[in-house]
Tab-separated table of N, CA and C in Angstrom:
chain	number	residue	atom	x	y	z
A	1	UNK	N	120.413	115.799	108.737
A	1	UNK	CA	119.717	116.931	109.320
A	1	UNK	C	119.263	116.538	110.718
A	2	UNK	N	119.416	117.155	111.822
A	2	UNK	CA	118.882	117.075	113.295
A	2	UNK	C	118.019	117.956	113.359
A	3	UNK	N	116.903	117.155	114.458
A	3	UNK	CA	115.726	117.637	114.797
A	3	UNK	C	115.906	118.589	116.222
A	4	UNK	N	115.647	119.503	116.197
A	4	UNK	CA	115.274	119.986	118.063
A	4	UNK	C	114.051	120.450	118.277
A	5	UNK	N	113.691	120.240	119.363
A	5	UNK	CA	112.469	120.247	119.926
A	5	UNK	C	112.707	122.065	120.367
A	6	UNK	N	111.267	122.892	120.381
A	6	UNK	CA	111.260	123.993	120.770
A	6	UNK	C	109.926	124.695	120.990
A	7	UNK	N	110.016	125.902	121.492
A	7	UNK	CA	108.491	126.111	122.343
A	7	UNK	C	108.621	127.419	121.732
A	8	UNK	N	107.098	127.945	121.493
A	8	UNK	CA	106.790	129.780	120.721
A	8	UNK	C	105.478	129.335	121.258
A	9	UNK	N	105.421	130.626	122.210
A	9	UNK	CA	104.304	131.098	122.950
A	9	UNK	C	103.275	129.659	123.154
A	10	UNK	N	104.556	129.031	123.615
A	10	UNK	CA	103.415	128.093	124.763
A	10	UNK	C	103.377	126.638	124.082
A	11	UNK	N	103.869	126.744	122.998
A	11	UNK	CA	103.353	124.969	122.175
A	11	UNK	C	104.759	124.816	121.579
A	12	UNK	N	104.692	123.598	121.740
A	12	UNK	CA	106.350	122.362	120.922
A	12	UNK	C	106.181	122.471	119.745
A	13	UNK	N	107.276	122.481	118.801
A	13	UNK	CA	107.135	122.397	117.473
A	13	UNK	C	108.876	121.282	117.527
A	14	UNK	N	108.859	120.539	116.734
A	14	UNK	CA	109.667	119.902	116.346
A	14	UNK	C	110.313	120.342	114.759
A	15	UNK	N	111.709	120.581	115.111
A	15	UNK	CA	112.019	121.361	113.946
A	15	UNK	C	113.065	120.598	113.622
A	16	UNK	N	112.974	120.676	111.921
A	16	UNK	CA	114.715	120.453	110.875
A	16	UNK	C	115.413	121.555	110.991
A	17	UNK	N	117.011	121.097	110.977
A	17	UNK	CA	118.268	122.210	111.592
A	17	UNK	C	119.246	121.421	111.032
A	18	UNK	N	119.926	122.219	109.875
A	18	UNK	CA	121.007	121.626	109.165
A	18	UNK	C	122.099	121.624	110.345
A	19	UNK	N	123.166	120.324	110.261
A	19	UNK	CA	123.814	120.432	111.111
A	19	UNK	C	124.849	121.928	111.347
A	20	UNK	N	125.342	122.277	112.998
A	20	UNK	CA	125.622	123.488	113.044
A	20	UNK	C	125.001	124.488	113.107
A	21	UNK	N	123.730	124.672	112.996
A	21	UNK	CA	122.672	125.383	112.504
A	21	UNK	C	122.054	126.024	113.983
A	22	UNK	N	122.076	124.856	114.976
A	22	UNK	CA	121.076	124.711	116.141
A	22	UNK	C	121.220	126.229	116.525
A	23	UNK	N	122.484	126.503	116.801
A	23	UNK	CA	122.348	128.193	117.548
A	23	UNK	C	121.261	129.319	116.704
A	24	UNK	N	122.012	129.283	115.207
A	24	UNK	CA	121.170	130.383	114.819
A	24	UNK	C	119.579	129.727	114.882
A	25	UNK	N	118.970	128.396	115.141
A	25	UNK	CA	117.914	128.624	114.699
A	25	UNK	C	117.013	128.465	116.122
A	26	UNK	N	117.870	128.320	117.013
A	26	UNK	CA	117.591	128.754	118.335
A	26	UNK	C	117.161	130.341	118.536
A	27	UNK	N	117.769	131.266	118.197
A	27	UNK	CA	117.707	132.700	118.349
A	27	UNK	C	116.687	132.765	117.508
A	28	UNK	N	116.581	132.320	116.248
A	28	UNK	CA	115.276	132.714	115.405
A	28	UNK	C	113.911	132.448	116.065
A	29	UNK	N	113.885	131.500	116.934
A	29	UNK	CA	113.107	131.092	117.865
A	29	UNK	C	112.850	131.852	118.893
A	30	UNK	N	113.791	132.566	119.205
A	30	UNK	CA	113.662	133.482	120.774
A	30	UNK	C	112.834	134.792	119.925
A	31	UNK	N	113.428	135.076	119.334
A	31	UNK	CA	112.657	136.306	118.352
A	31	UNK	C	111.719	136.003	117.740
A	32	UNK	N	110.977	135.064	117.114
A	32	UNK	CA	109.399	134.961	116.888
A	32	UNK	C	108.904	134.523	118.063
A	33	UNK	N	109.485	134.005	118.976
A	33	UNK	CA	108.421	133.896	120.461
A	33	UNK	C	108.082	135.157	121.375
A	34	UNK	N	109.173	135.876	121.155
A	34	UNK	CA	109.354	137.173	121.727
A	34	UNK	C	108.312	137.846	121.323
A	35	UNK	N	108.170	138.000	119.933
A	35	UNK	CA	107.102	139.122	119.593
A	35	UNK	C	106.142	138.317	119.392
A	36	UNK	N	105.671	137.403	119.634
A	36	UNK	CA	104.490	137.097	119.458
A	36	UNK	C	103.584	137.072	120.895
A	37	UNK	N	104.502	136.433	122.463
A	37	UNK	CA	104.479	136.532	122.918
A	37	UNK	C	103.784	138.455	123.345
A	38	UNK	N	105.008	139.503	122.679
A	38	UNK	CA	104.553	140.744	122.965
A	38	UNK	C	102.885	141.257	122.328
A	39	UNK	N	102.674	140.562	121.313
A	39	UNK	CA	101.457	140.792	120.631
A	39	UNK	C	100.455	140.569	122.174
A	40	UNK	N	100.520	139.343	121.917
A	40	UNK	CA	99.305	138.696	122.812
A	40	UNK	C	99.721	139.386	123.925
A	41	UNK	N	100.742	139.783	124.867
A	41	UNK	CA	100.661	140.776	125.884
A	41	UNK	C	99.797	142.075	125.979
A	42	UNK	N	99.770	142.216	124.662
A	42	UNK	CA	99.260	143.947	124.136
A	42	UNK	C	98.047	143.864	124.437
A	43	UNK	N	97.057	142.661	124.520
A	43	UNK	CA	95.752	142.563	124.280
A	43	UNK	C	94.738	142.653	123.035
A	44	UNK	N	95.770	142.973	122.064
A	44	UNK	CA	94.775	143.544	121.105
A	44	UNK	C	94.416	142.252	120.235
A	45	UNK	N	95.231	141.338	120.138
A	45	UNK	CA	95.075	140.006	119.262
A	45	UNK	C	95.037	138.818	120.459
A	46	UNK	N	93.964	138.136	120.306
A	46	UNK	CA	94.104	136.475	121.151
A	46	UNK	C	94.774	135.721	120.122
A	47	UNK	N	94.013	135.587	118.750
A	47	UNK	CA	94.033	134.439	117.761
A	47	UNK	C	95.383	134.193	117.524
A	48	UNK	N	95.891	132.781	117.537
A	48	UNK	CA	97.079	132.572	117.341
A	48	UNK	C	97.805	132.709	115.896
A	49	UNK	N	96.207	132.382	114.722
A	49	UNK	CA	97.267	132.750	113.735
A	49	UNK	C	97.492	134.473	113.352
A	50	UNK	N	96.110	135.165	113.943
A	50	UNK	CA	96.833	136.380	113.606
A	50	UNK	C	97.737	136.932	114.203
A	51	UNK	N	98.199	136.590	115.469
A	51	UNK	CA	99.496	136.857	115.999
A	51	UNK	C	100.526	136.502	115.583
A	52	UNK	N	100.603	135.298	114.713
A	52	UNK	CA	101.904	134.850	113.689
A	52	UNK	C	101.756	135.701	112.812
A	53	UNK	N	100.861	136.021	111.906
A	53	UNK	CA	100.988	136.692	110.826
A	53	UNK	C	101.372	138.254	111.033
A	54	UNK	N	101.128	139.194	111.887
A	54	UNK	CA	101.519	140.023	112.918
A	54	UNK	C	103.303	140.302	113.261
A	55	UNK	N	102.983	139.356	113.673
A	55	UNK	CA	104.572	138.563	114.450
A	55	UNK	C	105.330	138.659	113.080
A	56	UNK	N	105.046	137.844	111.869
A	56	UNK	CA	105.689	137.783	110.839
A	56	UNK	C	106.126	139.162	109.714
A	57	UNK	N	105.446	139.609	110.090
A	57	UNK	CA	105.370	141.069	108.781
A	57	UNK	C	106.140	141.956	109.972
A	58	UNK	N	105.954	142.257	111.219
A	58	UNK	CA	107.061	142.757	111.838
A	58	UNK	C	108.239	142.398	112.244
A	59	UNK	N	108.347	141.290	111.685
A	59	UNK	CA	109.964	140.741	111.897
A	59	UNK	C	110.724	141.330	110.469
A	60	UNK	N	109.355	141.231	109.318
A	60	UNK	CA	110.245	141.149	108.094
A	60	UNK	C	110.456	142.505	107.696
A	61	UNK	N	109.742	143.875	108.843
A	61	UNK	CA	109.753	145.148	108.631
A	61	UNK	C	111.019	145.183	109.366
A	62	UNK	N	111.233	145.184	110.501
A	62	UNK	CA	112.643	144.729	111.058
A	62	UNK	C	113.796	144.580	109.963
A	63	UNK	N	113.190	143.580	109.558
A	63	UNK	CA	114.897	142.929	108.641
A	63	UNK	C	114.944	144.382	107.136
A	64	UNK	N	114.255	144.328	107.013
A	64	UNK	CA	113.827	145.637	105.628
A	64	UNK	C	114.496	147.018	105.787
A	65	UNK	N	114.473	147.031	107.423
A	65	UNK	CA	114.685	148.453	108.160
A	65	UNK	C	116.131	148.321	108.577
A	66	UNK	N	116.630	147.051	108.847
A	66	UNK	CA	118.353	147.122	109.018
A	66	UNK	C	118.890	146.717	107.813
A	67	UNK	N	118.424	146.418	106.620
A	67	UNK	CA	119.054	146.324	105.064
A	67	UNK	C	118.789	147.374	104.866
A	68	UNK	N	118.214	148.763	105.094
A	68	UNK	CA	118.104	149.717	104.299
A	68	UNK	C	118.810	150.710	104.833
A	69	UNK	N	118.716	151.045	106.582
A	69	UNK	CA	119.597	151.308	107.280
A	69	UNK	C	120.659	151.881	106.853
A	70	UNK	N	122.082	151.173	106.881
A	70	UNK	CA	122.896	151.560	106.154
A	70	UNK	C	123.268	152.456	104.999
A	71	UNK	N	122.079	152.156	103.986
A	71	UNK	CA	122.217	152.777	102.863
A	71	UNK	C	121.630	154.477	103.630
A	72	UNK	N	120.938	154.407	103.646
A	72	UNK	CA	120.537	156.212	104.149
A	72	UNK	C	121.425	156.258	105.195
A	73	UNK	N	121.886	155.530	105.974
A	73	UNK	CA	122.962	156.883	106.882
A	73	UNK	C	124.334	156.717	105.940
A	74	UNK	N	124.484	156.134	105.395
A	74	UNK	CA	125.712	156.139	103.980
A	74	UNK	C	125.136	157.330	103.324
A	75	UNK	N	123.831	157.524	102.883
A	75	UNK	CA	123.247	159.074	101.889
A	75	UNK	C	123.138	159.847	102.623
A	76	UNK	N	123.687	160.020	103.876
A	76	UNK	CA	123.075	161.176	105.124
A	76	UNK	C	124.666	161.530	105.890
A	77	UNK	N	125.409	160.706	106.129
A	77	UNK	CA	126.323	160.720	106.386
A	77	UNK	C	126.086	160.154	108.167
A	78	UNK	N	125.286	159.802	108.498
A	78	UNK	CA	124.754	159.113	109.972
A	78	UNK	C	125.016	157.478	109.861
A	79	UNK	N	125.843	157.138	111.133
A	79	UNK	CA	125.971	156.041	111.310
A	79	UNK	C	124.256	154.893	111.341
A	80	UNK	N	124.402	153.786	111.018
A	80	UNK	CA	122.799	153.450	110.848
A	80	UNK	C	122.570	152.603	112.319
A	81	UNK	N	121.185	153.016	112.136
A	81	UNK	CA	120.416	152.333	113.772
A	81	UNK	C	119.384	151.743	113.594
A	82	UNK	N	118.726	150.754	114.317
A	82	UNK	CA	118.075	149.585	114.194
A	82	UNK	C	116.752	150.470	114.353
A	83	UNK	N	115.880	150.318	113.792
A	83	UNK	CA	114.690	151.000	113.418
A	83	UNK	C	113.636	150.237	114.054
A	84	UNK	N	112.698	150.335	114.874
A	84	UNK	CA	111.342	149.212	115.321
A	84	UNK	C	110.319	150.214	115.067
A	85	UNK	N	109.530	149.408	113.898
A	85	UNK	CA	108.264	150.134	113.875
A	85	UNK	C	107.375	150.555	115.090
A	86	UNK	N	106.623	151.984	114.504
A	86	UNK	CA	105.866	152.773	115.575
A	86	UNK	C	104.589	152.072	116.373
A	87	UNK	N	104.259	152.561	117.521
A	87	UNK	CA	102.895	151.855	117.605
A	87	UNK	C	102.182	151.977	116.792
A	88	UNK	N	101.834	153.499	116.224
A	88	UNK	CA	100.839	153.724	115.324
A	88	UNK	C	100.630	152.820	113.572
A	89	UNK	N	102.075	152.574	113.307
A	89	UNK	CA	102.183	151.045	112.801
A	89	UNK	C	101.866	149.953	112.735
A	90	UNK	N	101.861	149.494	114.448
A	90	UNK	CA	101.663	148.363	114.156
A	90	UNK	C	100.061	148.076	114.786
A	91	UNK	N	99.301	149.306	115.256
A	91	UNK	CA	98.017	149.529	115.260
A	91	UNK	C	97.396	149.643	113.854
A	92	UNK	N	97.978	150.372	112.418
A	92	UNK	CA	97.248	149.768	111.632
A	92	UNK	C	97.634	149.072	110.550
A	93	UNK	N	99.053	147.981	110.938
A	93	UNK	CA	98.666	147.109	110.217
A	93	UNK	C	98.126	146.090	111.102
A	94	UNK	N	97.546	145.718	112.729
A	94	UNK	CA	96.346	144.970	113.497
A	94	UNK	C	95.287	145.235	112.475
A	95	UNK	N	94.654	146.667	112.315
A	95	UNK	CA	93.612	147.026	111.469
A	95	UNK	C	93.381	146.335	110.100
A	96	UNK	N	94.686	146.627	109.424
A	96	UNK	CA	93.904	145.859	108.115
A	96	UNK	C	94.390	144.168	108.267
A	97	UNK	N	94.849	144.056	109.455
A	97	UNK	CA	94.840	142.726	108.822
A	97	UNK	C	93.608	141.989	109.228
A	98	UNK	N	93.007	142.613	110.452
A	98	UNK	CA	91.451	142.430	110.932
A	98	UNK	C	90.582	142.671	109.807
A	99	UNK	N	90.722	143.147	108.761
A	99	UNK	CA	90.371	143.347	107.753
A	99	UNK	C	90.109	142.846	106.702
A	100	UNK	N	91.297	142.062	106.621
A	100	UNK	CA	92.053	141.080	105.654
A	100	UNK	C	91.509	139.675	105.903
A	101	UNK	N	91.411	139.651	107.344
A	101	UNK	CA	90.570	138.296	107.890
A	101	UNK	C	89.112	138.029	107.884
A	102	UNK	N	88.360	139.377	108.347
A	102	UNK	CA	87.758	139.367	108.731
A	102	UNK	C	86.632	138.869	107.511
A	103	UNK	N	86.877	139.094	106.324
A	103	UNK	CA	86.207	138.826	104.862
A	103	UNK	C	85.711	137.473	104.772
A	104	UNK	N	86.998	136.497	105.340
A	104	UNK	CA	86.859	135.294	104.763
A	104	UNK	C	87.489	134.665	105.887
A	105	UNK	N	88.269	134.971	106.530
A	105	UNK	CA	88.879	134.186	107.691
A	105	UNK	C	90.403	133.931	107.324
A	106	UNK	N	90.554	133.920	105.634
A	106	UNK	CA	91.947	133.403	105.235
A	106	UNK	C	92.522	134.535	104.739
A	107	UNK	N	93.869	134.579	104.664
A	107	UNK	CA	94.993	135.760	104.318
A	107	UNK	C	94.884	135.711	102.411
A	108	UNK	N	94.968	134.148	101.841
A	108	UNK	CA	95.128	133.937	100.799
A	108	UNK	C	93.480	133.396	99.761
């Protein structure tokens, strides 16, 4: 297994990458830096882990929204298109997850 060195919003992380791997896990990298990066642009979150956790549930609404995709424009007869949740979305899931934190500090 090879290691590569890589940067998300500002800090090194040293990562495992089955060999061959490096590209895709390069791009996986550009896309959680990307939106996390966009969070903290927004102003609405500083904290770094709630911007991962943020960052994380809209990547995995993303992936949810192009697996499902298909199937409704297959039941609709519409070719399928990449779906990005609304602002009003991702204003309240900021809300409850300020919510979610705010109790105890921890998610779990």
């Amino acid at each position: 297994m090879k290691q590569i060195e890589v940067s998300i919003m500002g800090q090194s992380y040293l990562l495992g990458c089955p060999d061959g791997g490096e590209e895709r896990l390069r791009e996986a990298v550009h896309q959680v830096d990307r939106e996390m990066c966009a969070i903290r642009d927004s102003g609405k979150l500083k904290a770094r882990e709630r911007i991962a956790v943020l960052s994380a549930l809209n990547l995995a609404y993303m992936l949810t929204e192009r697996h499902a995709a298909p199937a409704v424009a297959a039941k609709h007869g519409n070719e399928a298109s990449s779906a990005l949740p609304s602002p009003e979305y991702i204003d309240k899931l900021i809300e409850r997850l300020d919510q979610a934190l705010d109790s105890d500090g921890h998610l779990i």
